[in-house]
C-alpha cells in the first residue's frame, strides 16, 4: 500500500500552478502578448550581472572538482562566513558560521526547522493569514497541527487571534514579512506586541515558543522604512531566507536558516536541524551556488521594474474603486473582489485572459493575488481590463 496522504498531495493541483498552466495553454490561442498572466511569483528581472560574472569566474578559474563536489552538510565555511559578515554589518549582530545552515532555498529551511521542533502529534504551529499555502503541508507532513489565525482588515498580524491560538501545545509560529500574498510589511510595533505575547506564553509553558521568520522577500521593499530584524525583538527567533527573489534565482534553490546565539540551547537546536536535514535527504545545498553567493553576498536587487509596476497598479486600481492592501514589499498586490466573491471574479477575469489567484488558499477568500513581477507592457495592458471588470459590478 502507498501512503494515501502523499497520493492526495501529489494529485492535488496547486491553484497557482493550475492557473499558470492555463496561461501556457492560452498562448497558442491568443498570443503570448495577450495572456495577462499574474499568477506565479517567478521574477522577470534577470539575475544581476555580478551573478553571471561570478558563475563564469568559478567555472573558468577552478577545477570542476572544486565546484561540483560535496560541501559540509551545513554549507561551506566560505559561504557561511560571508553571510555572517553581511548580517553583522547590516544588523549589528555577532553571528558566525556556526549560526548558519545553508539550505536548498527557504522551503527547505522551513521544513528542516519544522522537523526539528515538532516531536508530537499534539504539537501546534500557528500560521497567520494571509499565508503561503505550502505552510500547511509542511507542518502536517512533520506530524504537527496548523492553527490558523484569521487576517485583520489591514492585514497586519491579528494579535487577538494569536492570543487565543496560543496554548501549552504551541511549539512555534510562522510569520512572513514582507508578506506573500499581500505585500504588506509587518510594523515594528506589531512585531513587538507579538514578541510580548510569545514571551508570556513561553513562560507559562516552561519551554520556548519559536518564532519562525520566513524572509525570502526581505530585500524587496519600496518605502524608506527599514525592515525590522526580528531576532532583535525576540530571542527564540529562527530566520529562513532565500535568494530566489532578491537575486532572481528561484530555480537554483539556495538559501539558509539562521539560529542566533539567543535561541535557548542554540547549539542543540542547530544539531536538531542537522539531524532533520539528514533525515529529509538534504545532503548539502548546491555547491556551485554556495560559491556564487559568497562572491555576491553584498549585491542588492534592482527594484525599478517592480516599483514601476507597483505604482501603476496601486494608483489605477485604487482610483477605480478596488480595495487594495498597500504593498510596501515583495512583488504581490492583494485586491478584494468587489462583491467579496474572489472565485467568481477570477472566472470573469479569466474570460478576458487576465489571470489572478483567488485568496482562498492564502486564508483570505474575498481577496485575489496579483503577482506583478511581470513585463510592464502587460501590466499596462491589464488596466483597461480591470476597469471593464469594475464597470460590470457597478
mmCIF file of C-alpha atoms in Angstrom:
data_model
loop_
_atom_site.group_PDB
_atom_site.id
_atom_site.type_symbol
_atom_site.label_atom_id
_atom_site.label_comp_id
_atom_site.label_asym_id
_atom_site.label_seq_id
_atom_site.Cartn_x
_atom_site.Cartn_y
_atom_site.Cartn_z
ATOM 1 C CA UNK A 1 0.000 0.000 0.000
ATOM 2 C CA UNK A 2 1.183 3.508 -0.797
ATOM 3 C CA UNK A 3 0.896 6.457 1.556
ATOM 4 C CA UNK A 4 -2.593 7.844 0.907
ATOM 5 C CA UNK A 5 -1.686 11.312 2.161
ATOM 6 C CA UNK A 6 1.218 11.510 -0.285
ATOM 7 C CA UNK A 7 -1.035 10.388 -3.152
ATOM 8 C CA UNK A 8 -3.503 13.100 -2.173
ATOM 9 C CA UNK A 9 -0.772 15.762 -2.108
ATOM 10 C CA UNK A 10 0.665 14.539 -5.396
ATOM 11 C CA UNK A 11 -2.663 14.672 -7.218
ATOM 12 C CA UNK A 12 -3.993 17.862 -5.662
ATOM 13 C CA UNK A 13 -3.327 20.713 -8.044
ATOM 14 C CA UNK A 14 -1.905 23.954 -6.718
ATOM 15 C CA UNK A 15 -4.324 26.736 -7.658
ATOM 16 C CA UNK A 16 -1.339 28.913 -8.564
ATOM 17 C CA UNK A 17 0.226 26.256 -10.777
ATOM 18 C CA UNK A 18 -3.153 25.389 -12.303
ATOM 19 C CA UNK A 19 -3.663 28.990 -13.441
ATOM 20 C CA UNK A 20 -0.075 29.151 -14.675
ATOM 21 C CA UNK A 21 -0.658 26.016 -16.786
ATOM 22 C CA UNK A 22 -3.882 27.543 -18.121
ATOM 23 C CA UNK A 23 -1.873 30.606 -19.152
ATOM 24 C CA UNK A 24 0.501 28.395 -21.138
ATOM 25 C CA UNK A 25 -2.461 26.761 -22.896
ATOM 26 C CA UNK A 26 -3.818 30.164 -23.960
ATOM 27 C CA UNK A 27 -0.583 31.375 -25.566
ATOM 28 C CA UNK A 28 -1.021 29.434 -28.856
ATOM 29 C CA UNK A 29 -4.665 30.570 -28.996
ATOM 30 C CA UNK A 30 -4.415 34.345 -28.436
ATOM 31 C CA UNK A 31 -0.666 35.002 -28.474
ATOM 32 C CA UNK A 32 1.736 35.425 -25.551
ATOM 33 C CA UNK A 33 1.355 39.211 -25.600
ATOM 34 C CA UNK A 34 -2.393 38.894 -24.901
ATOM 35 C CA UNK A 35 -2.168 36.497 -21.955
ATOM 36 C CA UNK A 36 -2.041 38.725 -18.877
ATOM 37 C CA UNK A 37 -0.638 36.143 -16.505
ATOM 38 C CA UNK A 38 -0.131 37.418 -12.957
ATOM 39 C CA UNK A 39 -0.360 34.012 -11.304
ATOM 40 C CA UNK A 40 3.124 32.928 -10.300
ATOM 41 C CA UNK A 41 5.901 34.678 -8.381
ATOM 42 C CA UNK A 42 8.615 33.985 -10.939
ATOM 43 C CA UNK A 43 10.911 37.059 -11.121
ATOM 44 C CA UNK A 44 11.004 38.605 -14.588
ATOM 45 C CA UNK A 45 14.027 40.721 -13.651
ATOM 46 C CA UNK A 46 17.174 38.786 -14.605
ATOM 47 C CA UNK A 47 19.802 37.927 -12.015
ATOM 48 C CA UNK A 48 22.309 40.777 -11.535
ATOM 49 C CA UNK A 49 25.314 40.828 -13.896
ATOM 50 C CA UNK A 50 27.555 40.083 -10.920
ATOM 51 C CA UNK A 51 25.915 36.670 -10.563
ATOM 52 C CA UNK A 52 26.634 35.725 -14.171
ATOM 53 C CA UNK A 53 30.194 37.030 -13.790
ATOM 54 C CA UNK A 54 30.721 35.028 -10.591
ATOM 55 C CA UNK A 55 29.482 31.816 -12.246
ATOM 56 C CA UNK A 56 31.811 32.309 -15.199
ATOM 57 C CA UNK A 57 34.785 33.103 -12.956
ATOM 58 C CA UNK A 58 34.222 29.988 -10.861
ATOM 59 C CA UNK A 59 33.723 27.699 -13.867
ATOM 60 C CA UNK A 60 36.683 29.143 -15.805
ATOM 61 C CA UNK A 61 39.176 29.527 -12.953
ATOM 62 C CA UNK A 62 38.600 26.372 -10.933
ATOM 63 C CA UNK A 63 38.897 22.656 -11.455
ATOM 64 C CA UNK A 64 35.358 21.219 -11.845
ATOM 65 C CA UNK A 65 36.009 19.040 -8.801
ATOM 66 C CA UNK A 66 36.141 22.226 -6.723
ATOM 67 C CA UNK A 67 32.691 23.469 -7.662
ATOM 68 C CA UNK A 68 30.847 20.180 -8.184
ATOM 69 C CA UNK A 69 31.935 18.369 -5.022
ATOM 70 C CA UNK A 70 30.119 17.880 -1.748
ATOM 71 C CA UNK A 71 30.420 20.572 0.894
ATOM 72 C CA UNK A 72 29.880 20.123 4.608
ATOM 73 C CA UNK A 73 26.220 19.366 5.300
ATOM 74 C CA UNK A 74 25.776 22.809 6.876
ATOM 75 C CA UNK A 75 27.496 24.504 3.945
ATOM 76 C CA UNK A 76 30.990 25.659 3.067
ATOM 77 C CA UNK A 77 32.900 27.789 5.558
ATOM 78 C CA UNK A 78 33.433 30.400 2.830
ATOM 79 C CA UNK A 79 29.710 30.821 2.196
ATOM 80 C CA UNK A 80 28.656 30.817 5.835
ATOM 81 C CA UNK A 81 31.412 33.281 6.780
ATOM 82 C CA UNK A 82 30.288 35.656 4.017
ATOM 83 C CA UNK A 83 26.649 35.521 5.145
ATOM 84 C CA UNK A 84 27.541 36.057 8.806
ATOM 85 C CA UNK A 85 29.697 39.054 7.921
ATOM 86 C CA UNK A 86 26.916 40.548 5.791
ATOM 87 C CA UNK A 87 24.290 40.138 8.527
ATOM 88 C CA UNK A 88 26.609 41.535 11.207
ATOM 89 C CA UNK A 89 27.349 44.581 9.080
ATOM 90 C CA UNK A 90 23.670 45.259 8.356
ATOM 91 C CA UNK A 91 22.021 44.414 11.667
ATOM 92 C CA UNK A 92 24.765 44.978 14.266
ATOM 93 C CA UNK A 93 24.868 41.307 15.237
ATOM 94 C CA UNK A 94 27.740 38.979 16.120
ATOM 95 C CA UNK A 95 26.922 35.806 14.184
ATOM 96 C CA UNK A 96 29.482 33.373 12.840
ATOM 97 C CA UNK A 97 29.390 30.369 10.531
ATOM 98 C CA UNK A 98 28.144 28.097 13.320
ATOM 99 C CA UNK A 99 24.842 30.010 13.477
ATOM 100 C CA UNK A 100 24.101 29.213 9.833
ATOM 101 C CA UNK A 101 22.933 26.199 7.846
ATOM 102 C CA UNK A 102 22.890 26.605 4.048
ATOM 103 C CA UNK A 103 19.734 25.129 2.518
ATOM 104 C CA UNK A 104 18.023 24.416 -0.805
ATOM 105 C CA UNK A 105 16.010 27.642 -0.560
ATOM 106 C CA UNK A 106 13.644 28.905 2.148
ATOM 107 C CA UNK A 107 11.271 25.948 1.654
ATOM 108 C CA UNK A 108 13.998 23.520 2.723
ATOM 109 C CA UNK A 109 14.908 25.784 5.639
ATOM 110 C CA UNK A 110 11.281 25.816 6.829
ATOM 111 C CA UNK A 111 10.949 22.043 6.516
ATOM 112 C CA UNK A 112 14.179 21.481 8.432
ATOM 113 C CA UNK A 113 13.128 23.794 11.269
ATOM 114 C CA UNK A 114 9.647 22.259 11.496
ATOM 115 C CA UNK A 115 11.105 18.735 11.569
ATOM 116 C CA UNK A 116 13.465 19.859 14.326
ATOM 117 C CA UNK A 117 10.768 21.295 16.610
ATOM 118 C CA UNK A 118 7.713 19.064 16.042
ATOM 119 C CA UNK A 119 8.075 15.979 18.208
ATOM 120 C CA UNK A 120 4.471 15.035 18.988
ATOM 121 C CA UNK A 121 1.206 14.856 17.037
ATOM 122 C CA UNK A 122 -0.291 17.307 19.547
ATOM 123 C CA UNK A 123 2.314 19.968 18.702
ATOM 124 C CA UNK A 124 0.815 23.081 17.144
ATOM 125 C CA UNK A 125 2.298 25.642 14.770
ATOM 126 C CA UNK A 126 0.433 28.939 14.443
ATOM 127 C CA UNK A 127 0.143 30.443 10.966
ATOM 128 C CA UNK A 128 -1.064 33.995 10.376
ATOM 129 C CA UNK A 129 -3.358 34.748 7.422
ATOM 130 C CA UNK A 130 -2.776 35.695 4.727
ATOM 131 C CA UNK A 131 -0.158 32.963 4.428
ATOM 132 C CA UNK A 132 1.832 30.962 1.883
ATOM 133 C CA UNK A 133 -0.294 27.828 1.211
ATOM 134 C CA UNK A 134 2.618 25.374 1.454
ATOM 135 C CA UNK A 135 2.950 26.023 5.198
ATOM 136 C CA UNK A 136 0.049 23.649 5.819
ATOM 137 C CA UNK A 137 1.526 20.544 4.126
ATOM 138 C CA UNK A 138 4.983 21.409 5.515
ATOM 139 C CA UNK A 139 3.582 21.345 9.067
ATOM 140 C CA UNK A 140 1.277 18.366 8.668
ATOM 141 C CA UNK A 141 3.947 16.247 6.956
ATOM 142 C CA UNK A 142 6.067 16.619 10.114
ATOM 143 C CA UNK A 143 3.201 15.343 12.249
ATOM 144 C CA UNK A 144 2.139 18.726 13.611
ATOM 145 C CA UNK A 145 -1.116 20.633 13.515
ATOM 146 C CA UNK A 146 -1.532 24.002 11.813
ATOM 147 C CA UNK A 147 -3.548 26.541 13.785
ATOM 148 C CA UNK A 148 -4.736 29.357 11.514
ATOM 149 C CA UNK A 149 -5.219 32.897 12.784
ATOM 150 C CA UNK A 150 -7.566 34.915 10.573
ATOM 151 C CA UNK A 151 -6.440 38.165 8.993
ATOM 152 C CA UNK A 152 -7.256 41.664 10.215
ATOM 153 C CA UNK A 153 -8.704 44.338 7.943
ATOM 154 C CA UNK A 154 -5.294 45.962 7.437
ATOM 155 C CA UNK A 155 -3.625 42.532 7.003
ATOM 156 C CA UNK A 156 -1.242 43.117 9.903
ATOM 157 C CA UNK A 157 -0.965 40.288 12.439
ATOM 158 C CA UNK A 158 -4.260 39.624 14.227
ATOM 159 C CA UNK A 159 -2.921 39.940 17.771
ATOM 160 C CA UNK A 160 -6.189 38.945 19.462
ATOM 161 C CA UNK A 161 -6.316 35.900 17.222
ATOM 162 C CA UNK A 162 -2.747 34.945 18.136
ATOM 163 C CA UNK A 163 -3.515 35.401 21.822
ATOM 164 C CA UNK A 164 -6.467 32.988 21.552
ATOM 165 C CA UNK A 165 -4.469 30.496 19.491
ATOM 166 C CA UNK A 166 -1.532 30.277 21.909
ATOM 167 C CA UNK A 167 -1.636 27.263 24.226
ATOM 168 C CA UNK A 168 0.533 24.746 26.047
ATOM 169 C CA UNK A 169 0.665 22.827 22.738
ATOM 170 C CA UNK A 170 2.156 25.718 20.751
ATOM 171 C CA UNK A 171 5.661 24.930 19.516
ATOM 172 C CA UNK A 172 6.071 27.777 17.053
ATOM 173 C CA UNK A 173 4.568 30.482 14.892
ATOM 174 C CA UNK A 174 5.459 31.294 11.280
ATOM 175 C CA UNK A 175 5.486 34.885 10.075
ATOM 176 C CA UNK A 176 6.278 36.167 6.588
ATOM 177 C CA UNK A 177 7.201 39.826 6.111
ATOM 178 C CA UNK A 178 7.167 41.365 3.528
ATOM 179 C CA UNK A 179 4.187 39.126 3.060
ATOM 180 C CA UNK A 180 3.245 36.736 0.289
ATOM 181 C CA UNK A 181 0.461 37.220 -0.871
ATOM 182 C CA UNK A 182 -0.302 40.765 0.338
ATOM 183 C CA UNK A 183 2.993 42.653 0.024
ATOM 184 C CA UNK A 184 2.258 44.092 3.488
ATOM 185 C CA UNK A 185 5.204 44.685 5.831
ATOM 186 C CA UNK A 186 4.553 43.943 9.496
ATOM 187 C CA UNK A 187 5.327 47.057 11.526
ATOM 188 C CA UNK A 188 7.869 47.058 14.336
ATOM 189 C CA UNK A 189 5.048 47.856 16.746
ATOM 190 C CA UNK A 190 3.139 44.768 15.564
ATOM 191 C CA UNK A 191 6.217 42.564 15.929
ATOM 192 C CA UNK A 192 6.981 43.903 19.411
ATOM 193 C CA UNK A 193 3.438 43.038 20.528
ATOM 194 C CA UNK A 194 3.839 39.564 19.059
ATOM 195 C CA UNK A 195 7.154 39.109 20.893
ATOM 196 C CA UNK A 196 5.488 40.067 24.184
ATOM 197 C CA UNK A 197 2.719 37.503 23.676
ATOM 198 C CA UNK A 198 5.207 34.763 22.832
ATOM 199 C CA UNK A 199 7.384 35.558 25.860
ATOM 200 C CA UNK A 200 4.358 35.395 28.182
ATOM 201 C CA UNK A 201 3.136 32.071 26.777
ATOM 202 C CA UNK A 202 6.664 30.594 26.738
ATOM 203 C CA UNK A 203 6.951 31.324 30.461
ATOM 204 C CA UNK A 204 3.580 29.666 31.085
ATOM 205 C CA UNK A 205 4.624 26.629 29.035
ATOM 206 C CA UNK A 206 8.052 26.391 30.648
ATOM 207 C CA UNK A 207 9.514 25.977 27.161
ATOM 208 C CA UNK A 208 10.314 28.335 24.309
ATOM 209 C CA UNK A 209 7.841 29.023 21.531
ATOM 210 C CA UNK A 210 9.889 29.501 18.360
ATOM 211 C CA UNK A 211 9.189 32.417 16.076
ATOM 212 C CA UNK A 212 9.999 31.213 12.541
ATOM 213 C CA UNK A 213 10.590 34.244 10.333
ATOM 214 C CA UNK A 214 10.222 33.325 6.649
ATOM 215 C CA UNK A 215 12.075 36.102 4.785
ATOM 216 C CA UNK A 216 12.510 35.464 1.035
ATOM 217 C CA UNK A 217 11.248 39.000 0.263
ATOM 218 C CA UNK A 218 13.343 40.837 2.852
ATOM 219 C CA UNK A 219 15.251 42.881 0.250
ATOM 220 C CA UNK A 220 12.173 43.801 -1.834
ATOM 221 C CA UNK A 221 10.977 46.954 -0.078
ATOM 222 C CA UNK A 222 9.591 50.126 -1.703
ATOM 223 C CA UNK A 223 9.465 52.520 1.234
ATOM 224 C CA UNK A 224 12.158 54.224 3.299
ATOM 225 C CA UNK A 225 11.082 52.190 6.295
ATOM 226 C CA UNK A 226 13.711 49.662 7.325
ATOM 227 C CA UNK A 227 12.709 46.058 7.734
ATOM 228 C CA UNK A 228 12.694 45.090 11.412
ATOM 229 C CA UNK A 229 15.346 42.500 12.281
ATOM 230 C CA UNK A 230 13.082 40.082 14.144
ATOM 231 C CA UNK A 231 15.777 38.333 16.265
ATOM 232 C CA UNK A 232 16.467 41.727 17.885
ATOM 233 C CA UNK A 233 12.929 41.676 19.314
ATOM 234 C CA UNK A 234 12.549 38.032 20.311
ATOM 235 C CA UNK A 235 15.346 35.724 21.440
ATOM 236 C CA UNK A 236 13.902 32.440 20.151
ATOM 237 C CA UNK A 237 13.665 33.548 16.514
ATOM 238 C CA UNK A 238 14.790 31.323 13.647
ATOM 239 C CA UNK A 239 15.286 33.041 10.279
ATOM 240 C CA UNK A 240 14.626 31.219 6.993
ATOM 241 C CA UNK A 241 15.970 33.032 3.934
ATOM 242 C CA UNK A 242 16.267 32.541 0.177
ATOM 243 C CA UNK A 243 17.970 34.346 -2.719
ATOM 244 C CA UNK A 244 15.177 33.218 -5.075
ATOM 245 C CA UNK A 245 13.634 36.695 -5.205
ATOM 246 C CA UNK A 246 16.413 39.079 -4.180
ATOM 247 C CA UNK A 247 18.852 37.748 -6.803
ATOM 248 C CA UNK A 248 16.205 36.265 -9.157
ATOM 249 C CA UNK A 249 17.458 32.708 -8.625
ATOM 250 C CA UNK A 250 14.293 30.674 -7.876
ATOM 251 C CA UNK A 251 15.427 27.660 -9.857
ATOM 252 C CA UNK A 252 18.837 27.423 -8.191
ATOM 253 C CA UNK A 253 17.403 26.584 -4.738
ATOM 254 C CA UNK A 254 19.804 28.387 -2.434
ATOM 255 C CA UNK A 255 19.050 29.872 0.984
ATOM 256 C CA UNK A 256 19.837 29.426 4.664
ATOM 257 C CA UNK A 257 18.462 29.059 8.144
ATOM 258 C CA UNK A 258 19.886 31.148 10.967
ATOM 259 C CA UNK A 259 19.856 30.058 14.608
ATOM 260 C CA UNK A 260 21.090 33.021 16.702
ATOM 261 C CA UNK A 261 23.020 32.506 19.946
ATOM 262 C CA UNK A 262 19.995 33.955 21.770
ATOM 263 C CA UNK A 263 17.897 30.876 20.958
ATOM 264 C CA UNK A 264 17.643 28.662 24.054
ATOM 265 C CA UNK A 265 20.276 25.887 23.809
ATOM 266 C CA UNK A 266 21.057 27.114 20.303
ATOM 267 C CA UNK A 267 23.818 24.575 19.689
ATOM 268 C CA UNK A 268 21.419 21.726 20.471
ATOM 269 C CA UNK A 269 18.833 23.370 18.229
ATOM 270 C CA UNK A 270 21.383 23.531 15.407
ATOM 271 C CA UNK A 271 22.194 19.858 15.974
ATOM 272 C CA UNK A 272 18.474 19.076 15.628
ATOM 273 C CA UNK A 273 18.439 20.987 12.342
ATOM 274 C CA UNK A 274 21.396 18.928 11.137
ATOM 275 C CA UNK A 275 19.544 15.728 12.038
ATOM 276 C CA UNK A 276 16.347 16.963 10.378
ATOM 277 C CA UNK A 277 18.209 17.882 7.182
ATOM 278 C CA UNK A 278 19.809 14.445 7.180
ATOM 279 C CA UNK A 279 16.544 12.546 7.562
ATOM 280 C CA UNK A 280 14.834 14.747 4.939
ATOM 281 C CA UNK A 281 17.582 13.879 2.460
ATOM 282 C CA UNK A 282 19.264 17.276 2.166
ATOM 283 C CA UNK A 283 22.888 16.227 1.690
ATOM 284 C CA UNK A 284 24.051 19.782 1.100
ATOM 285 C CA UNK A 285 22.882 22.855 -0.780
ATOM 286 C CA UNK A 286 24.196 23.257 -4.375
ATOM 287 C CA UNK A 287 27.959 23.678 -4.152
ATOM 288 C CA UNK A 288 28.355 25.977 -7.164
ATOM 289 C CA UNK A 289 25.655 28.318 -5.883
ATOM 290 C CA UNK A 290 27.255 28.453 -2.437
ATOM 291 C CA UNK A 291 30.389 29.794 -4.118
ATOM 292 C CA UNK A 292 28.344 32.273 -6.150
ATOM 293 C CA UNK A 293 26.597 33.573 -3.023
ATOM 294 C CA UNK A 294 29.929 34.010 -1.251
ATOM 295 C CA UNK A 295 31.041 36.281 -4.124
ATOM 296 C CA UNK A 296 27.693 38.133 -4.472
ATOM 297 C CA UNK A 297 26.600 38.433 -0.848
ATOM 298 C CA UNK A 298 26.526 42.249 -0.883
ATOM 299 C CA UNK A 299 24.698 42.640 -4.225
ATOM 300 C CA UNK A 300 21.314 44.339 -3.903
ATOM 301 C CA UNK A 301 18.373 43.701 -6.247
ATOM 302 C CA UNK A 302 17.269 46.160 -8.917
ATOM 303 C CA UNK A 303 13.712 47.043 -7.877
ATOM 304 C CA UNK A 304 12.954 49.570 -10.610
ATOM 305 C CA UNK A 305 10.734 47.307 -12.743
ATOM 306 C CA UNK A 306 8.785 46.063 -9.728
ATOM 307 C CA UNK A 307 8.458 49.589 -8.339
ATOM 308 C CA UNK A 308 7.112 50.887 -11.666
ATOM 309 C CA UNK A 309 4.539 48.077 -11.881
ATOM 310 C CA UNK A 310 3.514 48.529 -8.252
ATOM 311 C CA UNK A 311 2.965 52.265 -8.551
ATOM 312 C CA UNK A 312 0.889 51.953 -11.723
ATOM 313 C CA UNK A 313 -1.341 49.194 -10.350
ATOM 314 C CA UNK A 314 -1.785 50.750 -6.923
ATOM 315 C CA UNK A 315 -2.706 54.133 -8.381
ATOM 316 C CA UNK A 316 -5.054 52.890 -11.099
ATOM 317 C CA UNK A 317 -6.855 50.154 -9.167
ATOM 318 C CA UNK A 318 -7.425 52.385 -6.147
ATOM 319 C CA UNK A 319 -8.866 55.078 -8.398
ATOM 320 C CA UNK A 320 -11.230 52.530 -9.955
ATOM 321 C CA UNK A 321 -12.596 51.699 -6.523
ATOM 322 C CA UNK A 322 -10.835 48.425 -5.758
ATOM 323 C CA UNK A 323 -9.901 47.769 -2.141
ATOM 324 C CA UNK A 324 -6.156 47.059 -2.298
ATOM 325 C CA UNK A 325 -3.767 46.191 0.522
ATOM 326 C CA UNK A 326 -0.861 48.628 0.234
ATOM 327 C CA UNK A 327 2.064 46.519 -0.994
ATOM 328 C CA UNK A 328 5.160 48.058 0.603
ATOM 329 C CA UNK A 329 7.257 44.970 -0.134
ATOM 330 C CA UNK A 330 7.563 41.746 -2.171
ATOM 331 C CA UNK A 331 6.013 41.841 -5.692
ATOM 332 C CA UNK A 332 2.404 40.972 -4.982
ATOM 333 C CA UNK A 333 -0.763 43.002 -4.858
ATOM 334 C CA UNK A 334 -3.762 41.729 -2.894
ATOM 335 C CA UNK A 335 -7.096 43.128 -4.034
ATOM 336 C CA UNK A 336 -10.573 42.395 -2.776
ATOM 337 C CA UNK A 337 -13.261 41.176 -5.174
ATOM 338 C CA UNK A 338 -15.867 43.966 -5.447
ATOM 339 C CA UNK A 339 -18.632 41.663 -4.174
ATOM 340 C CA UNK A 340 -16.378 39.553 -1.943
ATOM 341 C CA UNK A 341 -16.569 36.511 -4.239
ATOM 342 C CA UNK A 342 -12.978 36.007 -5.400
ATOM 343 C CA UNK A 343 -13.708 32.799 -7.320
ATOM 344 C CA UNK A 344 -16.398 34.494 -9.401
ATOM 345 C CA UNK A 345 -14.110 37.486 -10.046
ATOM 346 C CA UNK A 346 -11.282 35.144 -11.040
ATOM 347 C CA UNK A 347 -13.520 33.442 -13.604
ATOM 348 C CA UNK A 348 -14.726 36.769 -15.019
ATOM 349 C CA UNK A 349 -11.117 37.934 -15.350
ATOM 350 C CA UNK A 350 -10.109 34.595 -16.847
ATOM 351 C CA UNK A 351 -12.609 35.099 -19.676
ATOM 352 C CA UNK A 352 -10.597 38.198 -20.607
ATOM 353 C CA UNK A 353 -7.247 36.343 -20.257
ATOM 354 C CA UNK A 354 -6.434 38.249 -17.072
ATOM 355 C CA UNK A 355 -5.156 35.566 -14.717
ATOM 356 C CA UNK A 356 -5.253 36.101 -10.949
ATOM 357 C CA UNK A 357 -5.060 33.720 -7.978
ATOM 358 C CA UNK A 358 -8.071 33.552 -5.603
ATOM 359 C CA UNK A 359 -7.208 34.143 -1.959
ATOM 360 C CA UNK A 360 -8.908 31.061 -0.552
ATOM 361 C CA UNK A 361 -5.602 29.157 -0.439
ATOM 362 C CA UNK A 362 -3.983 32.098 1.380
ATOM 363 C CA UNK A 363 -6.626 32.163 4.108
ATOM 364 C CA UNK A 364 -8.394 35.278 2.729
ATOM 365 C CA UNK A 365 -11.235 34.062 0.482
ATOM 366 C CA UNK A 366 -12.517 37.517 -0.528
ATOM 367 C CA UNK A 367 -9.148 38.580 -1.975
ATOM 368 C CA UNK A 368 -7.133 37.763 -5.092
ATOM 369 C CA UNK A 369 -3.371 37.832 -5.538
ATOM 370 C CA UNK A 370 -1.737 39.575 -8.454
ATOM 371 C CA UNK A 371 1.954 38.852 -8.971
ATOM 372 C CA UNK A 372 3.399 41.968 -10.639
ATOM 373 C CA UNK A 373 6.881 40.610 -11.345
ATOM 374 C CA UNK A 374 5.788 40.786 -14.986
ATOM 375 C CA UNK A 375 6.547 42.731 -18.131
ATOM 376 C CA UNK A 376 5.487 46.378 -17.710
ATOM 377 C CA UNK A 377 3.630 46.370 -21.035
ATOM 378 C CA UNK A 378 1.409 43.559 -19.770
ATOM 379 C CA UNK A 379 0.757 45.472 -16.563
ATOM 380 C CA UNK A 380 -0.321 48.496 -18.650
ATOM 381 C CA UNK A 381 -2.491 46.217 -20.797
ATOM 382 C CA UNK A 382 -4.278 44.922 -17.709
ATOM 383 C CA UNK A 383 -5.520 48.355 -16.596
ATOM 384 C CA UNK A 384 -8.435 48.669 -19.080
ATOM 385 C CA UNK A 385 -9.407 45.063 -18.300
ATOM 386 C CA UNK A 386 -9.640 45.838 -14.578
ATOM 387 C CA UNK A 387 -11.663 48.948 -15.444
ATOM 388 C CA UNK A 388 -14.048 46.915 -17.587
ATOM 389 C CA UNK A 389 -14.479 44.359 -14.808
ATOM 390 C CA UNK A 390 -15.270 47.033 -12.234
ATOM 391 C CA UNK A 391 -17.904 48.517 -14.544
ATOM 392 C CA UNK A 392 -19.674 45.135 -14.581
ATOM 393 C CA UNK A 393 -20.000 45.340 -10.779
ATOM 394 C CA UNK A 394 -21.042 48.982 -10.682
#
